[in-house]
Amino acid sequence: MEQLLRMVYVSESTQPLSGLGGEVPIEIGRILMQSRKNNPKLEVGGVLYFRNNYFFQCLEGEQDVVNDLYQKIATDPRHKQVQTLSVKRIHQRQFSDWSMKYVASKDQVNRLIRQFGMQEFNPYQFDDYMIDELLKVFNKSSDQTSQPDQSYSHQPNPDRQSKGLFSRLFGRR
Ligand SMILES: Cc1cc2nc3c(=O)[nH]c(=O)nc-3n(C[C@H](O)[C@H](O)[C@H](O)COP(=O)(O)O)c2cc1C
């Protein structure tokens, strides 16, 4: 039976990344393109956040697949100090509609950081509670770079792919 895993890790960008007028940095655009090409084939989804030169990513999917993808991502020279923050078995995906959501929100995250008594966004210091709260914010936030592109069912479902295609073609989910 399929065992779903939620893995959250943090890392630091090797290069300072900035989007010229505040838009999505080019390197993040590349990472999102790769994720959105590869993850659907792996039935992996999740969310990516970038702030203060830190990456915060949540990957959800079948446990072996997530572990393998994480090993691959961890060796990517675009980031360093890759550190797993949380690995959990889950029954339901939180980002079931996304191959890789990208959230640019600052205000809501700032509010959370203040609630946590922190001065700035430093995900290496996050505990389980903070991670869950942050993911809730990301779940509700919009993604300016893309539309939901997946429709993973909670249970293994042999015709998931055709349903996904149906959703994509007819906008039903
Ligand atoms: C912060 C970060 C997050 C990434 N997330 C993903 C991801 O979710 N899926 C993915 O396929 N690649 C991701 N990548 C890129 C991979 O490390 C790798 O470059 C890519 O998968 C290679 O794709 P290819 O095998 O199609 O050439 C990420 C890279 C970084 C730096």
mmCIF file of C-alpha atoms and ligand atoms in Angstrom:
data_model
loop_
_atom_site.group_PDB
_atom_site.id
_atom_site.type_symbol
_atom_site.label_atom_id
_atom_site.label_comp_id
_atom_site.label_asym_id
_atom_site.label_seq_id
_atom_site.Cartn_x
_atom_site.Cartn_y
_atom_site.Cartn_z
ATOM 1 C CA MET A 1 0.000 0.000 0.000
ATOM 2 C CA GLU A 2 1.157 3.498 -0.746
ATOM 3 C CA GLN A 3 2.709 5.308 2.207
ATOM 4 C CA LEU A 4 2.538 9.068 1.928
ATOM 5 C CA LEU A 5 5.341 11.156 3.353
ATOM 6 C CA ARG A 6 5.671 14.851 4.037
ATOM 7 C CA MET A 7 9.243 16.050 4.108
ATOM 8 C CA VAL A 8 10.236 19.592 4.977
ATOM 9 C CA TYR A 9 13.776 20.837 4.626
ATOM 10 C CA VAL A 10 15.639 24.123 4.650
ATOM 11 C CA SER A 11 18.730 25.274 2.842
ATOM 12 C CA GLU A 12 20.637 28.374 1.897
ATOM 13 C CA SER A 13 21.084 29.617 -1.624
ATOM 14 C CA THR A 14 24.711 29.456 -2.763
ATOM 15 C CA GLN A 15 24.274 32.712 -4.656
ATOM 16 C CA PRO A 16 22.302 35.737 -3.535
ATOM 17 C CA LEU A 17 19.117 35.639 -5.613
ATOM 18 C CA SER A 18 17.111 38.676 -6.420
ATOM 19 C CA GLY A 19 14.375 39.459 -8.853
ATOM 20 C CA LEU A 20 15.057 42.789 -10.483
ATOM 21 C CA GLY A 21 11.861 44.733 -9.721
ATOM 22 C CA GLY A 22 10.728 42.408 -6.935
ATOM 23 C CA GLU A 23 9.593 39.693 -9.314
ATOM 24 C CA VAL A 24 10.470 36.006 -8.966
ATOM 25 C CA PRO A 25 14.259 35.554 -9.156
ATOM 26 C CA ILE A 26 15.346 33.865 -12.393
ATOM 27 C CA GLU A 27 16.953 30.909 -10.630
ATOM 28 C CA ILE A 28 13.730 30.256 -8.706
ATOM 29 C CA GLY A 29 11.857 30.345 -11.988
ATOM 30 C CA ARG A 30 14.209 27.642 -13.271
ATOM 31 C CA ILE A 31 13.747 25.509 -10.170
ATOM 32 C CA LEU A 32 9.970 25.836 -10.476
ATOM 33 C CA MET A 33 10.092 24.844 -14.133
ATOM 34 C CA GLN A 34 12.114 21.744 -13.294
ATOM 35 C CA SER A 35 9.832 20.865 -10.379
ATOM 36 C CA ARG A 36 6.667 21.326 -12.401
ATOM 37 C CA LYS A 37 8.067 19.176 -15.197
ATOM 38 C CA ASN A 38 9.398 16.347 -13.006
ATOM 39 C CA ASN A 39 7.124 16.167 -9.961
ATOM 40 C CA PRO A 40 3.877 15.226 -11.749
ATOM 41 C CA LYS A 41 5.597 12.128 -13.178
ATOM 42 C CA LEU A 42 6.652 11.218 -9.638
ATOM 43 C CA GLU A 43 3.249 12.087 -8.170
ATOM 44 C CA VAL A 44 5.063 14.457 -5.848
ATOM 45 C CA GLY A 45 3.735 17.857 -4.862
ATOM 46 C CA GLY A 46 4.485 20.568 -2.369
ATOM 47 C CA VAL A 47 5.414 24.165 -1.813
ATOM 48 C CA LEU A 48 8.554 26.274 -2.088
ATOM 49 C CA TYR A 49 9.297 29.490 -0.226
ATOM 50 C CA PHE A 50 12.365 31.703 -0.552
ATOM 51 C CA ARG A 51 13.281 34.457 1.849
ATOM 52 C CA ASN A 52 16.504 35.967 3.296
ATOM 53 C CA ASN A 53 18.390 33.694 0.902
ATOM 54 C CA TYR A 54 16.875 30.611 2.598
ATOM 55 C CA PHE A 55 14.861 27.971 0.806
ATOM 56 C CA PHE A 56 12.024 26.291 2.682
ATOM 57 C CA GLN A 57 10.463 23.405 0.791
ATOM 58 C CA CYS A 58 7.787 20.853 1.586
ATOM 59 C CA LEU A 59 7.614 17.685 -0.539
ATOM 60 C CA GLU A 60 4.639 15.327 -0.380
ATOM 61 C CA GLY A 61 4.357 11.953 -2.058
ATOM 62 C CA GLU A 62 5.078 8.254 -1.825
ATOM 63 C CA GLN A 63 7.839 7.825 0.748
ATOM 64 C CA ASP A 64 10.531 6.183 -1.409
ATOM 65 C CA VAL A 65 9.901 8.650 -4.202
ATOM 66 C CA VAL A 66 10.117 11.640 -1.856
ATOM 67 C CA ASN A 67 13.309 10.279 -0.290
ATOM 68 C CA ASP A 68 14.903 9.754 -3.707
ATOM 69 C CA LEU A 69 13.888 13.203 -4.913
ATOM 70 C CA TYR A 70 15.198 14.770 -1.721
ATOM 71 C CA GLN A 71 18.570 13.029 -2.220
ATOM 72 C CA LYS A 72 18.709 14.475 -5.720
ATOM 73 C CA ILE A 73 17.702 17.990 -4.631
ATOM 74 C CA ALA A 74 20.162 17.936 -1.714
ATOM 75 C CA THR A 75 23.110 17.569 -4.099
ATOM 76 C CA ASP A 76 22.020 20.558 -6.200
ATOM 77 C CA PRO A 77 24.883 23.110 -6.193
ATOM 78 C CA ARG A 78 22.413 25.997 -6.113
ATOM 79 C CA HIS A 79 22.007 25.530 -2.378
ATOM 80 C CA LYS A 80 24.012 24.453 0.672
ATOM 81 C CA GLN A 81 23.484 23.528 4.366
ATOM 82 C CA VAL A 82 20.538 21.398 3.309
ATOM 83 C CA GLN A 83 18.871 20.245 6.516
ATOM 84 C CA THR A 84 15.781 18.136 7.043
ATOM 85 C CA LEU A 85 13.391 19.855 9.446
ATOM 86 C CA SER A 86 10.545 17.377 9.567
ATOM 87 C CA VAL A 87 9.619 14.004 8.091
ATOM 88 C CA LYS A 88 6.083 12.787 8.735
ATOM 89 C CA ARG A 89 3.829 10.042 7.487
ATOM 90 C CA ILE A 90 0.615 11.637 6.315
ATOM 91 C CA HIS A 91 -2.780 10.367 5.203
ATOM 92 C CA GLN A 92 -3.707 13.417 3.223
ATOM 93 C CA ARG A 93 -1.706 15.851 1.153
ATOM 94 C CA GLN A 94 -1.870 19.491 2.151
ATOM 95 C CA PHE A 95 -0.759 20.625 -1.329
ATOM 96 C CA SER A 96 -2.759 18.095 -3.299
ATOM 97 C CA ASP A 97 -3.422 20.547 -6.144
ATOM 98 C CA TRP A 98 0.171 21.531 -6.749
ATOM 99 C CA SER A 99 3.217 19.914 -8.307
ATOM 100 C CA MET A 100 5.150 22.798 -6.717
ATOM 101 C CA LYS A 101 3.394 25.837 -5.347
ATOM 102 C CA TYR A 102 5.427 29.011 -5.002
ATOM 103 C CA VAL A 103 4.406 31.482 -2.340
ATOM 104 C CA ALA A 104 5.836 34.979 -2.276
ATOM 105 C CA SER A 105 3.858 36.185 0.762
ATOM 106 C CA LYS A 106 5.733 38.397 3.188
ATOM 107 C CA ASP A 107 3.114 40.066 5.391
ATOM 108 C CA GLN A 108 1.446 36.927 6.692
ATOM 109 C CA VAL A 109 4.800 35.252 7.258
ATOM 110 C CA ASN A 110 6.032 38.368 9.093
ATOM 111 C CA ARG A 111 3.014 38.138 11.368
ATOM 112 C CA LEU A 112 3.841 34.511 12.155
ATOM 113 C CA ILE A 113 7.497 35.292 12.774
ATOM 114 C CA ARG A 114 6.494 37.964 15.284
ATOM 115 C CA GLN A 115 4.082 35.506 16.918
ATOM 116 C CA PHE A 116 6.948 33.062 17.282
ATOM 117 C CA GLY A 117 9.025 35.798 18.944
ATOM 118 C CA MET A 118 11.583 35.848 16.133
ATOM 119 C CA GLN A 119 13.248 38.886 14.617
ATOM 120 C CA GLU A 120 13.565 37.584 11.077
ATOM 121 C CA PHE A 121 12.780 34.624 8.837
ATOM 122 C CA ASN A 122 15.302 31.917 9.710
ATOM 123 C CA PRO A 123 13.731 28.516 9.027
ATOM 124 C CA TYR A 124 16.657 26.618 10.613
ATOM 125 C CA GLN A 125 15.141 27.661 13.954
ATOM 126 C CA PHE A 126 11.636 26.373 13.224
ATOM 127 C CA ASP A 127 10.091 23.629 15.325
ATOM 128 C CA ASP A 128 7.207 21.322 14.369
ATOM 129 C CA TYR A 129 4.525 23.761 15.467
ATOM 130 C CA MET A 130 6.036 26.637 13.478
ATOM 131 C CA ILE A 131 6.372 24.449 10.399
ATOM 132 C CA ASP A 132 2.709 23.446 10.595
ATOM 133 C CA GLU A 133 1.592 27.051 11.050
ATOM 134 C CA LEU A 134 3.750 28.212 8.151
ATOM 135 C CA LEU A 135 2.383 25.475 5.892
ATOM 136 C CA LYS A 136 -1.163 26.525 6.807
ATOM 137 C CA VAL A 137 -0.321 30.067 5.652
ATOM 138 C CA PHE A 138 1.207 28.727 2.425
ATOM 139 C CA ASN A 139 -1.834 26.553 1.868
ATOM 140 C CA LYS A 140 -4.107 29.604 1.910
ATOM 141 C CA SER A 141 -1.754 31.918 0.005
ATOM 142 C CA SER A 142 -1.958 32.477 -3.710
ATOM 143 C CA ASP A 143 0.738 31.617 -6.217
ATOM 144 C CA GLN A 144 1.382 34.433 -8.694
ATOM 145 C CA THR A 145 3.477 32.173 -10.936
ATOM 146 C CA SER A 146 1.060 29.342 -11.651
ATOM 147 C CA GLN A 147 -2.352 27.728 -11.305
ATOM 148 C CA PRO A 148 -3.069 24.484 -9.440
ATOM 149 C CA ASP A 149 -1.822 21.806 -11.816
ATOM 150 C CA GLN A 150 -2.553 18.551 -10.003
ATOM 151 C CA SER A 151 -5.390 16.732 -8.370
ATOM 152 C CA TYR A 152 -3.952 14.005 -6.185
ATOM 153 C CA SER A 153 -6.468 11.818 -4.473
ATOM 154 C CA HIS A 154 -5.883 10.978 -0.819
ATOM 155 C CA GLN A 155 -5.934 7.257 -1.425
ATOM 156 C CA PRO A 156 -4.091 5.353 -4.123
ATOM 157 C CA ASN A 157 -6.335 5.483 -7.122
ATOM 158 C CA PRO A 158 -5.591 3.664 -10.360
ATOM 159 C CA ASP A 159 -7.343 6.206 -12.547
ATOM 160 C CA ARG A 160 -5.847 9.230 -10.784
ATOM 161 C CA GLN A 161 -4.034 10.310 -13.899
ATOM 162 C CA SER A 162 -7.073 10.327 -16.120
ATOM 163 C CA LYS A 163 -8.953 12.239 -13.418
ATOM 164 C CA GLY A 164 -6.124 14.741 -13.288
ATOM 165 C CA LEU A 165 -6.310 15.133 -17.025
ATOM 166 C CA PHE A 166 -10.080 15.534 -16.868
ATOM 167 C CA SER A 167 -9.674 18.222 -14.214
ATOM 168 C CA ARG A 168 -7.108 20.019 -16.268
ATOM 169 C CA LEU A 169 -9.195 19.893 -19.434
ATOM 170 C CA PHE A 170 -12.522 20.844 -17.910
ATOM 171 C CA GLY A 171 -11.434 22.848 -14.885
ATOM 172 C CA ARG A 172 -13.220 20.523 -12.443
ATOM 173 C CA ARG A 173 -11.534 19.374 -9.268
HETATM 174 C C1 LIG B 1 15.659 24.588 -3.535
HETATM 175 C C2 LIG B 1 15.507 23.606 -4.665
HETATM 176 C C3 LIG B 1 14.317 22.905 -4.796
HETATM 177 C C4 LIG B 1 14.152 21.992 -5.841
HETATM 178 N N1 LIG B 1 12.977 21.293 -5.951
HETATM 179 C C5 LIG B 1 12.830 20.392 -6.937
HETATM 180 C C6 LIG B 1 11.640 19.614 -7.046
HETATM 181 O O1 LIG B 1 10.684 19.734 -6.273
HETATM 182 N N2 LIG B 1 11.571 18.731 -8.089
HETATM 183 C C7 LIG B 1 12.571 18.574 -8.987
HETATM 184 O O2 LIG B 1 12.442 17.752 -9.899
HETATM 185 N N3 LIG B 1 13.704 19.293 -8.909
HETATM 186 C C8 LIG B 1 13.858 20.190 -7.903
HETATM 187 N N4 LIG B 1 15.014 20.918 -7.825
HETATM 188 C C9 LIG B 1 16.015 20.771 -8.901
HETATM 189 C C10 LIG B 1 16.827 19.508 -8.746
HETATM 190 O O3 LIG B 1 17.829 19.691 -7.788
HETATM 191 C C11 LIG B 1 17.478 19.130 -10.096
HETATM 192 O O4 LIG B 1 18.257 20.193 -10.574
HETATM 193 C C12 LIG B 1 16.423 18.814 -11.146
HETATM 194 O O5 LIG B 1 15.463 17.933 -10.632
HETATM 195 C C13 LIG B 1 17.080 18.197 -12.397
HETATM 196 O O6 LIG B 1 16.081 18.007 -13.326
HETATM 197 P P1 LIG B 1 16.303 17.091 -14.614
HETATM 198 O O7 LIG B 1 16.652 15.722 -14.067
HETATM 199 O O8 LIG B 1 14.993 17.128 -15.316
HETATM 200 O O9 LIG B 1 17.423 17.743 -15.364
HETATM 201 C C14 LIG B 1 15.208 21.808 -6.772
HETATM 202 C C15 LIG B 1 16.396 22.517 -6.616
HETATM 203 C C16 LIG B 1 16.556 23.396 -5.581
HETATM 204 C C17 LIG B 1 17.850 24.148 -5.454
#
